[in-house]
Coordinates of N, CA and C and ligand atoms in Angstrom, one line a residue:
X1 N 140.5 102.8 80.7 CA 140.0 102.1 79.5 C 140.2 103.1 78.3
X2 N 140.7 102.6 77.2 CA 140.9 103.5 76.0 C 139.6 103.6 75.3
X3 N 139.6 104.5 74.3 CA 138.3 104.8 73.6 C 137.8 103.6 72.8
X4 N 138.8 102.8 72.2 CA 138.4 101.6 71.4 C 137.7 100.6 72.3
X5 N 138.3 100.4 73.5 CA 137.7 99.4 74.4 C 136.3 99.9 74.9
X6 N 136.3 101.2 75.2 CA 135.0 101.8 75.6 C 133.9 101.7 74.6
X7 N 134.4 101.9 73.3 CA 133.4 101.8 72.2 C 132.9 100.4 72.0
X8 N 133.8 99.4 72.2 CA 133.4 98.0 72.1 C 132.4 97.7 73.2
X9 N 132.5 98.3 74.3 CA 131.6 98.0 75.4 C 130.2 98.6 75.1
X10 N 130.2 99.8 74.5 CA 129.0 100.4 74.1 C 128.3 99.5 73.0
X11 N 129.1 99.0 72.1 CA 128.5 98.2 71.0 C 127.9 96.9 71.5
X12 N 128.3 96.5 72.6 CA 127.8 95.3 73.2 C 126.5 95.5 73.9
X13 N 126.1 96.8 74.1 CA 124.8 97.1 74.9 C 123.6 96.7 74.0
X14 N 122.6 96.2 74.7 CA 121.3 95.9 74.0 C 120.5 97.2 73.8
X15 N 119.5 97.1 73.0 CA 118.6 98.3 72.7 C 118.0 98.7 74.1
X16 N 117.6 97.7 74.8 CA 117.0 98.0 76.1 C 118.0 98.8 77.0
X17 N 119.2 98.3 77.1 CA 120.2 99.0 78.0 C 120.5 100.4 77.5
X18 N 120.6 100.6 76.2 CA 120.8 101.9 75.7 C 119.7 102.8 75.9
X19 N 118.4 102.3 75.7 CA 117.3 103.2 75.9 C 117.1 103.5 77.4
X20 N 117.4 102.5 78.2 CA 117.3 102.7 79.7 C 118.3 103.8 80.1
X21 N 119.5 103.7 79.6 CA 120.5 104.7 79.9 C 120.1 106.1 79.5
X22 N 119.5 106.1 78.3 CA 119.0 107.4 77.8 C 117.9 108.0 78.7
X23 N 117.1 107.1 79.2 CA 116.0 107.5 80.1 C 116.6 108.1 81.4
X24 N 117.7 107.6 81.9 CA 118.3 108.1 83.1 C 118.8 109.5 83.0
X25 N 118.9 110.0 81.7 CA 119.3 111.4 81.5 C 118.1 112.3 81.6
X26 N 116.9 111.8 81.7 CA 115.7 112.7 81.8 C 115.8 113.5 83.1
X27 N 115.3 114.7 83.0 CA 115.3 115.6 84.1 C 114.6 115.0 85.3
X28 N 113.5 114.2 85.0 CA 112.7 113.7 86.1 C 113.0 112.2 86.4
X29 N 114.1 111.7 85.9 CA 114.3 110.3 86.0 C 114.3 109.8 87.5
X30 N 114.8 110.6 88.3 CA 114.8 110.3 89.8 C 113.4 110.1 90.4
X31 N 112.4 110.7 89.6 CA 111.0 110.6 90.1 C 110.3 109.3 89.6
X32 N 110.9 108.6 88.7 CA 110.3 107.4 88.2 C 110.4 106.3 89.2
X33 N 109.3 105.7 89.6 CA 109.4 104.6 90.6 C 110.3 103.5 90.0
X34 N 111.3 103.0 90.7 CA 112.3 102.1 90.1 C 111.6 100.9 89.4
X35 N 110.5 100.4 90.0 CA 109.9 99.2 89.4 C 109.1 99.5 88.2
X36 N 109.0 100.8 87.8 CA 108.3 101.2 86.6 C 109.2 101.5 85.4
X37 N 110.5 101.7 85.7 CA 111.4 102.1 84.6 C 111.4 101.1 83.5
X38 N 111.4 99.8 83.8 CA 111.5 98.8 82.7 C 110.3 98.9 81.8
X39 N 109.1 99.0 82.4 CA 107.9 99.1 81.6 C 107.9 100.4 80.7
X40 N 108.4 101.5 81.3 CA 108.5 102.7 80.5 C 109.3 102.5 79.3
X41 N 110.5 101.9 79.5 CA 111.4 101.8 78.4 C 110.8 100.8 77.3
X42 N 110.3 99.7 77.8 CA 109.8 98.6 76.9 C 108.6 99.1 76.1
X43 N 107.7 99.9 76.8 CA 106.6 100.4 76.1 C 107.0 101.4 75.0
X44 N 107.9 102.3 75.4 CA 108.3 103.4 74.4 C 109.0 102.7 73.2
X45 N 109.8 101.7 73.5 CA 110.5 101.0 72.3 C 109.5 100.3 71.4
X46 N 108.4 99.7 72.0 CA 107.4 99.0 71.3 C 106.6 100.0 70.4
X47 N 106.2 101.1 71.0 CA 105.4 102.0 70.3 C 106.1 102.5 69.1
X48 N 107.4 102.9 69.2 CA 108.1 103.4 68.1 C 108.2 102.3 67.0
X49 N 108.5 101.1 67.4 CA 108.7 100.0 66.4 C 107.3 99.7 65.7
X50 N 106.3 99.7 66.5 CA 104.9 99.4 65.9 C 104.5 100.5 64.9
X51 N 104.8 101.7 65.2 CA 104.4 102.8 64.3 C 105.2 102.6 63.0
X52 N 106.5 102.2 63.1 CA 107.3 102.0 61.9 C 106.7 100.9 61.0
X53 N 106.3 99.8 61.7 CA 105.8 98.6 61.0 C 104.5 99.0 60.3
X54 N 103.7 99.9 60.8 CA 102.4 100.3 60.3 C 102.6 101.3 59.1
X55 N 103.8 101.8 58.9 CA 104.0 102.9 57.9 C 103.7 102.3 56.5
X56 N 103.0 103.0 55.6 CA 102.7 102.5 54.3 C 104.0 102.4 53.4
X57 N 105.0 103.1 53.8 CA 106.3 102.9 53.0 C 107.4 102.9 54.0
X58 N 108.5 102.3 53.6 CA 109.7 102.3 54.4 C 110.7 103.4 53.9
X59 N 110.3 104.1 52.9 CA 111.2 105.1 52.3 C 110.9 106.4 53.0
X60 N 111.8 106.9 53.8 CA 111.5 108.1 54.6 C 111.3 109.3 53.7
X61 N 112.0 109.4 52.6 CA 111.8 110.6 51.7 C 110.3 110.6 51.2
X62 N 109.9 109.4 50.8 CA 108.5 109.2 50.3 C 107.5 109.6 51.4
X63 N 107.8 109.1 52.6 CA 106.8 109.4 53.7 C 106.7 110.9 54.0
X64 N 107.9 111.6 53.9 CA 107.9 113.0 54.1 C 107.1 113.7 53.0
X65 N 107.4 113.3 51.7 CA 106.7 113.9 50.6 C 105.2 113.7 50.7
X66 N 104.8 112.4 51.0 CA 103.3 112.1 51.1 C 102.6 112.9 52.2
X67 N 103.4 113.4 53.2 CA 102.8 114.2 54.3 C 103.1 115.6 54.1
X68 N 103.5 116.0 52.9 CA 103.8 117.4 52.6 C 104.8 118.0 53.6
X69 N 105.8 117.2 54.0 CA 106.9 117.7 54.9 C 108.0 118.1 54.0
X70 N 108.4 119.4 54.1 CA 109.6 119.9 53.4 C 110.8 119.5 54.1
X71 N 111.8 119.0 53.4 CA 113.1 118.6 54.0 C 114.1 119.6 53.5
X72 N 114.7 120.3 54.5 CA 115.7 121.3 54.1 C 117.1 121.0 54.7
X73 N 118.0 121.0 53.8 CA 119.4 120.7 54.3 C 120.1 122.0 54.5
X74 N 120.6 122.3 55.7 CA 121.3 123.5 55.9 C 122.8 123.2 56.1
X75 N 123.6 124.1 55.5 CA 125.1 123.8 55.6 C 125.6 124.1 57.0
X76 N 124.9 125.0 57.8 CA 125.4 125.4 59.1 C 125.3 124.2 60.1
X77 N 126.1 124.4 61.2 CA 125.9 123.5 62.3 C 124.8 124.0 63.1
X78 N 124.0 123.0 63.6 CA 122.8 123.4 64.4 C 123.3 123.7 65.8
X79 N 122.8 124.8 66.4 CA 123.2 125.1 67.8 C 121.9 125.5 68.5
X80 N 121.8 124.9 69.7 CA 120.6 125.3 70.6 C 121.2 125.3 72.0
X81 N 121.2 126.5 72.5 CA 121.8 126.8 73.8 C 123.2 126.1 74.0
X82 N 123.9 126.2 72.9 CA 125.3 125.6 73.0 C 125.3 124.1 72.7
X83 N 124.2 123.5 72.6 CA 124.2 122.0 72.4 C 124.1 121.8 70.9
X84 N 124.9 121.0 70.4 CA 125.0 120.7 68.9 C 123.7 119.9 68.5
X85 N 123.1 120.4 67.5 CA 121.9 119.7 67.0 C 122.1 119.2 65.6
X86 N 121.5 118.2 65.2 CA 121.7 117.7 63.9 C 120.4 117.7 63.0
X87 N 119.3 117.8 63.7 CA 118.0 117.9 63.0 C 117.0 118.5 63.9
X88 N 116.0 119.1 63.3 CA 114.8 119.6 64.1 C 113.6 119.7 63.2
X89 N 112.5 119.7 63.8 CA 111.3 119.8 63.0 C 110.5 121.0 63.4
X90 N 109.9 121.7 62.4 CA 109.1 122.9 62.7 C 107.7 122.6 62.2
X91 N 106.8 122.7 63.0 CA 105.4 122.5 62.6 C 104.6 123.7 62.8
X92 N 103.9 124.2 61.8 CA 103.0 125.3 62.0 C 101.8 125.0 61.1
X93 N 100.8 125.9 61.2 CA 99.6 125.7 60.4 C 99.9 125.7 58.9
X94 N 100.9 126.6 58.6 CA 101.2 126.7 57.1 C 102.0 125.6 56.6
X95 N 103.0 125.1 57.3 CA 103.8 124.0 56.8 C 104.6 123.3 57.9
X96 N 105.0 122.1 57.5 CA 105.9 121.3 58.3 C 107.2 121.2 57.6
X97 N 108.3 121.4 58.3 CA 109.6 121.2 57.7 C 110.6 120.6 58.6
X98 N 111.4 119.8 58.1 CA 112.5 119.2 58.9 C 113.8 119.8 58.4
X99 N 114.5 120.3 59.4 CA 115.8 120.9 59.0 C 116.9 119.9 59.4
X100 N 117.8 119.7 58.4 CA 118.9 118.8 58.7 C 120.2 119.6 58.6
X101 N 121.0 119.6 59.7 CA 122.2 120.4 59.7 C 123.3 119.5 59.2
X102 N 123.6 119.8 57.9 CA 124.5 119.0 57.1 C 125.9 118.8 57.8
X103 N 126.4 119.9 58.2 CA 127.8 119.8 58.8 C 127.8 118.9 60.0
X104 N 126.8 119.1 60.9 CA 126.8 118.3 62.1 C 126.6 116.8 61.8
X105 N 125.8 116.5 60.7 CA 125.6 115.1 60.4 C 126.8 114.5 59.7
X106 N 127.5 115.3 59.0 CA 128.8 114.9 58.4 C 129.8 114.6 59.5
X107 N 129.8 115.4 60.5 CA 130.7 115.3 61.7 C 130.5 113.9 62.3
X108 N 129.3 113.6 62.6 CA 129.0 112.4 63.4 C 129.3 111.2 62.4
X109 N 129.0 111.3 61.2 CA 129.3 110.2 60.2 C 130.8 109.9 60.2
X110 N 131.6 111.0 60.2 CA 133.0 110.8 60.1 C 133.5 110.2 61.4
X111 N 133.0 110.7 62.6 CA 133.5 110.1 63.8 C 133.2 108.7 64.0
X112 N 132.0 108.3 63.5 CA 131.6 106.9 63.7 C 132.5 105.9 62.9
X113 N 133.1 106.4 61.9 CA 133.9 105.5 61.0 C 135.0 104.7 61.9
X114 N 135.5 105.4 62.9 CA 136.6 104.8 63.6 C 136.2 103.6 64.4
X115 N 134.9 103.5 64.7 CA 134.4 102.4 65.6 C 133.9 101.2 64.9
X116 N 133.8 101.3 63.5 CA 133.3 100.1 62.8 C 134.2 99.6 61.8
X117 N 134.3 98.3 61.6 CA 135.1 97.8 60.5 C 134.5 98.2 59.1
X118 N 135.4 98.3 58.1 CA 135.0 98.8 56.8 C 133.6 98.4 56.3
X119 N 133.3 97.1 56.5 CA 132.1 96.6 55.9 C 130.8 96.9 56.7
X120 N 131.0 97.5 57.9 CA 129.9 97.8 58.7 C 129.7 99.4 58.9
X121 N 130.5 100.1 58.1 CA 130.4 101.6 58.3 C 129.0 102.1 57.9
X122 N 128.6 103.2 58.5 CA 127.4 103.8 58.2 C 127.6 104.9 57.2
X123 N 126.8 104.9 56.1 CA 127.0 106.0 55.1 C 126.4 107.2 55.6
X124 N 126.8 108.3 55.0 CA 126.2 109.6 55.3 C 124.7 109.6 55.0
X125 N 124.3 108.9 53.9 CA 122.9 108.8 53.6 C 122.1 108.1 54.7
X126 N 122.6 107.1 55.2 CA 121.9 106.3 56.3 C 121.8 107.2 57.5
X127 N 122.9 107.9 57.9 CA 122.8 108.8 59.0 C 121.8 109.9 58.8
X128 N 121.7 110.4 57.6 CA 120.7 111.5 57.3 C 119.3 110.9 57.4
X129 N 119.1 109.7 56.9 CA 117.8 109.1 56.9 C 117.4 108.8 58.4
X130 N 118.4 108.4 59.2 CA 118.1 108.1 60.6 C 117.6 109.4 61.3
X131 N 118.2 110.5 61.0 CA 117.7 111.8 61.7 C 116.4 112.2 61.1
X132 N 116.2 112.0 59.8 CA 114.9 112.4 59.2 C 113.8 111.5 59.8
X133 N 114.0 110.2 59.9 CA 113.0 109.3 60.5 C 112.7 109.7 61.9
X134 N 113.7 110.0 62.7 CA 113.5 110.4 64.1 C 112.5 111.6 64.1
X135 N 112.8 112.6 63.3 CA 111.9 113.8 63.3 C 110.6 113.5 62.8
X136 N 110.5 112.6 61.8 CA 109.2 112.2 61.2 C 108.3 111.6 62.3
X137 N 109.0 110.8 63.2 CA 108.2 110.2 64.2 C 107.5 111.3 65.1
X138 N 108.3 112.4 65.4 CA 107.7 113.5 66.2 C 106.5 114.1 65.4
X139 N 106.6 114.1 64.1 CA 105.5 114.6 63.3 C 104.3 113.8 63.5
X140 N 104.5 112.4 63.5 CA 103.3 111.5 63.7 C 102.7 111.7 65.0
X141 N 103.6 111.9 66.0 CA 103.1 112.1 67.4 C 102.1 113.3 67.4
X142 N 102.5 114.3 66.7 CA 101.7 115.5 66.7 C 100.4 115.3 65.8
X143 N 100.6 114.8 64.6 CA 99.5 114.6 63.7 C 98.4 113.7 64.3
X144 N 98.9 112.6 64.9 CA 97.9 111.6 65.4 C 97.6 111.8 66.9
X145 N 98.0 113.0 67.5 CA 97.8 113.2 68.9 C 98.2 112.0 69.7
X146 N 99.3 111.5 69.5 CA 99.8 110.3 70.3 C 101.2 110.6 70.9
X147 N 101.3 111.6 71.7 CA 102.6 111.9 72.3 C 103.0 110.8 73.3
X148 N 104.1 110.2 73.0 CA 104.5 109.0 73.8 C 104.6 109.3 75.2
X149 N 105.2 110.5 75.6 CA 105.4 110.8 77.0 C 104.0 110.9 77.7
X150 N 103.0 111.3 76.9 CA 101.6 111.4 77.5 C 100.9 110.1 77.6
X151 N 101.4 109.1 76.9 CA 100.8 107.7 76.9 C 101.2 106.9 78.1
X152 N 102.2 107.3 78.8 CA 102.7 106.6 79.9 C 102.4 107.4 81.2
X153 N 102.3 106.7 82.3 CA 101.9 107.4 83.5 C 102.9 108.6 83.9
X154 N 102.3 109.6 84.4 CA 103.1 110.8 84.8 C 103.8 110.4 86.1
X155 N 104.8 111.2 86.4 CA 105.5 111.0 87.7 C 105.2 112.2 88.6
X156 N 105.3 111.9 89.9 CA 105.0 113.0 90.9 C 106.3 113.8 91.1
X157 N 106.3 115.0 90.7 CA 107.6 115.8 90.8 C 107.7 116.6 92.1
X158 N 106.5 116.8 92.7 CA 106.5 117.6 93.9 C 105.3 117.2 94.7
X159 N 105.5 117.1 96.0 CA 104.4 116.6 96.9 C 104.5 117.4 98.2
X160 N 103.4 118.0 98.6 CA 103.4 118.8 99.8 C 102.0 118.9 100.4
X161 N 101.8 118.4 101.6 CA 100.6 118.4 102.3 C 99.4 118.0 101.4
X162 N 99.6 116.9 100.7 CA 98.5 116.3 99.9 C 98.4 116.9 98.5
X163 N 99.2 118.0 98.3 CA 99.2 118.6 96.9 C 100.3 117.9 96.1
X164 N 99.9 117.5 94.9 CA 100.9 116.8 94.1 C 101.0 117.4 92.7
X165 N 102.3 117.7 92.3 CA 102.5 118.2 91.0 C 103.0 117.0 90.2
X166 N 102.5 116.8 89.0 CA 102.9 115.7 88.1 C 103.5 116.2 86.8
X167 N 104.3 115.4 86.2 CA 104.9 115.7 84.9 C 105.1 114.4 84.1
X168 N 105.2 114.6 82.8 CA 105.4 113.5 81.9 C 107.0 113.4 81.7
X169 N 107.4 112.2 81.3 CA 108.8 112.0 81.0 C 109.1 112.2 79.6
X170 N 109.6 113.3 79.2 CA 109.7 113.7 77.8 C 110.7 112.7 77.0
X171 N 111.6 112.2 77.7 CA 112.6 111.3 77.1 C 111.9 110.1 76.5
X172 N 110.8 109.7 77.0 CA 110.1 108.5 76.4 C 109.7 108.7 75.0
X173 N 109.4 110.0 74.6 CA 109.1 110.3 73.2 C 110.4 110.1 72.4
X174 N 111.6 110.5 73.0 CA 112.8 110.3 72.3 C 113.2 108.8 72.1
X175 N 112.9 108.1 73.1 CA 113.2 106.6 73.0 C 112.3 106.0 71.9
X176 N 111.0 106.4 71.8 CA 110.1 105.9 70.8 C 110.6 106.3 69.4
X177 N 111.1 107.6 69.3 CA 111.5 108.1 68.0 C 112.8 107.4 67.5
X178 N 113.7 107.0 68.4 CA 114.8 106.2 68.0 C 114.4 104.8 67.6
X179 N 113.5 104.3 68.3 CA 113.0 102.9 68.0 C 112.3 102.9 66.7
X180 N 111.6 103.9 66.4 CA 110.9 104.1 65.1 C 111.9 104.1 64.0
X181 N 112.9 104.9 64.2 CA 114.0 105.1 63.2 C 114.7 103.8 62.9
X182 N 115.0 103.1 64.0 CA 115.8 101.8 63.8 C 114.9 100.8 63.1
X183 N 113.6 100.7 63.4 CA 112.8 99.7 62.8 C 112.5 100.1 61.3
X184 N 112.2 101.3 61.1 CA 111.8 101.7 59.7 C 113.0 101.5 58.7
X185 N 114.2 101.9 59.2 CA 115.4 101.8 58.3 C 116.2 100.5 58.5
X186 N 115.7 99.7 59.4 CA 116.4 98.4 59.7 C 117.8 98.7 60.0
X187 N 118.0 99.6 60.9 CA 119.4 100.0 61.3 C 120.0 98.9 62.2
X188 N 121.3 98.7 62.1 CA 121.9 97.6 62.9 C 121.9 97.9 64.4
X189 N 121.7 99.2 64.8 CA 121.8 99.5 66.2 C 120.7 100.5 66.6
X190 N 120.4 100.6 67.9 CA 119.6 101.6 68.4 C 120.3 102.9 68.4
X191 N 119.8 104.0 67.8 CA 120.5 105.2 67.4 C 121.2 105.9 68.6
X192 N 120.8 105.7 69.8 CA 121.4 106.3 70.9 C 122.9 105.9 71.0
X193 N 123.2 104.7 70.5 CA 124.5 104.2 70.5 C 125.4 105.2 69.8
X194 N 124.9 105.7 68.6 CA 125.8 106.6 67.8 C 126.1 107.9 68.6
X195 N 125.1 108.3 69.4 CA 125.4 109.5 70.2 C 126.5 109.2 71.2
X196 N 126.4 108.1 71.8 CA 127.5 107.7 72.8 C 128.8 107.6 72.1
X197 N 128.9 107.0 71.0 CA 130.2 106.8 70.3 C 130.7 108.2 69.8
X198 N 129.8 109.0 69.4 CA 130.2 110.3 68.9 C 130.8 111.1 70.1
X199 N 130.1 111.1 71.3 CA 130.6 111.8 72.5 C 132.0 111.3 72.9
X200 N 132.2 110.0 72.6 CA 133.5 109.4 73.0 C 134.6 109.9 72.1
X201 N 134.2 110.2 70.9 CA 135.3 110.6 69.9 C 135.7 112.1 70.1
X202 N 134.9 112.9 70.9 CA 135.2 114.3 71.0 C 136.4 114.6 71.8
Ligands
LIG301 ZN1 113.6 113.8 69.2

């Protein structure tokens, strides 16, 4: 299958399918009871969308400003253990700031052009806002003590002689953040699609 054909296949995936695939990448996905996976995905998608609907503004820059979040655009490419990063949030008692790695965001914007007809292309500004909104959601999780991974049942990661170790599924927080970003900005696609298309272009 060539890249164009593969890309069209990705474009045909529903939000649910994309979010579900994203969940399968979680370290503990194998520990999720199969009958629970759908509920995990649907709940995380709904939480993200509901939080977006409840936001007093749909303007992500305004939301950041109103919450005293500093937005910093860095020209460097973000790197974290060799994994390319495009945005990250730093929260401390003194300040909250969202870093946007300009070069990485430009890279993905450029790569996505190939997969969309001219009239459906995503602008650099939209891609920037998408990343900003995603990080802003993590801020809300912290501010309102509503971490999505903690709102859903933990999974048993280890079991021995009646002793059970449990963990939360961190990816659920990522699913909710993507869903928030899509709803707030009224994006045409669930953002994980863009990661898949970008990976295809490399
Ligand atoms: Zn995230």
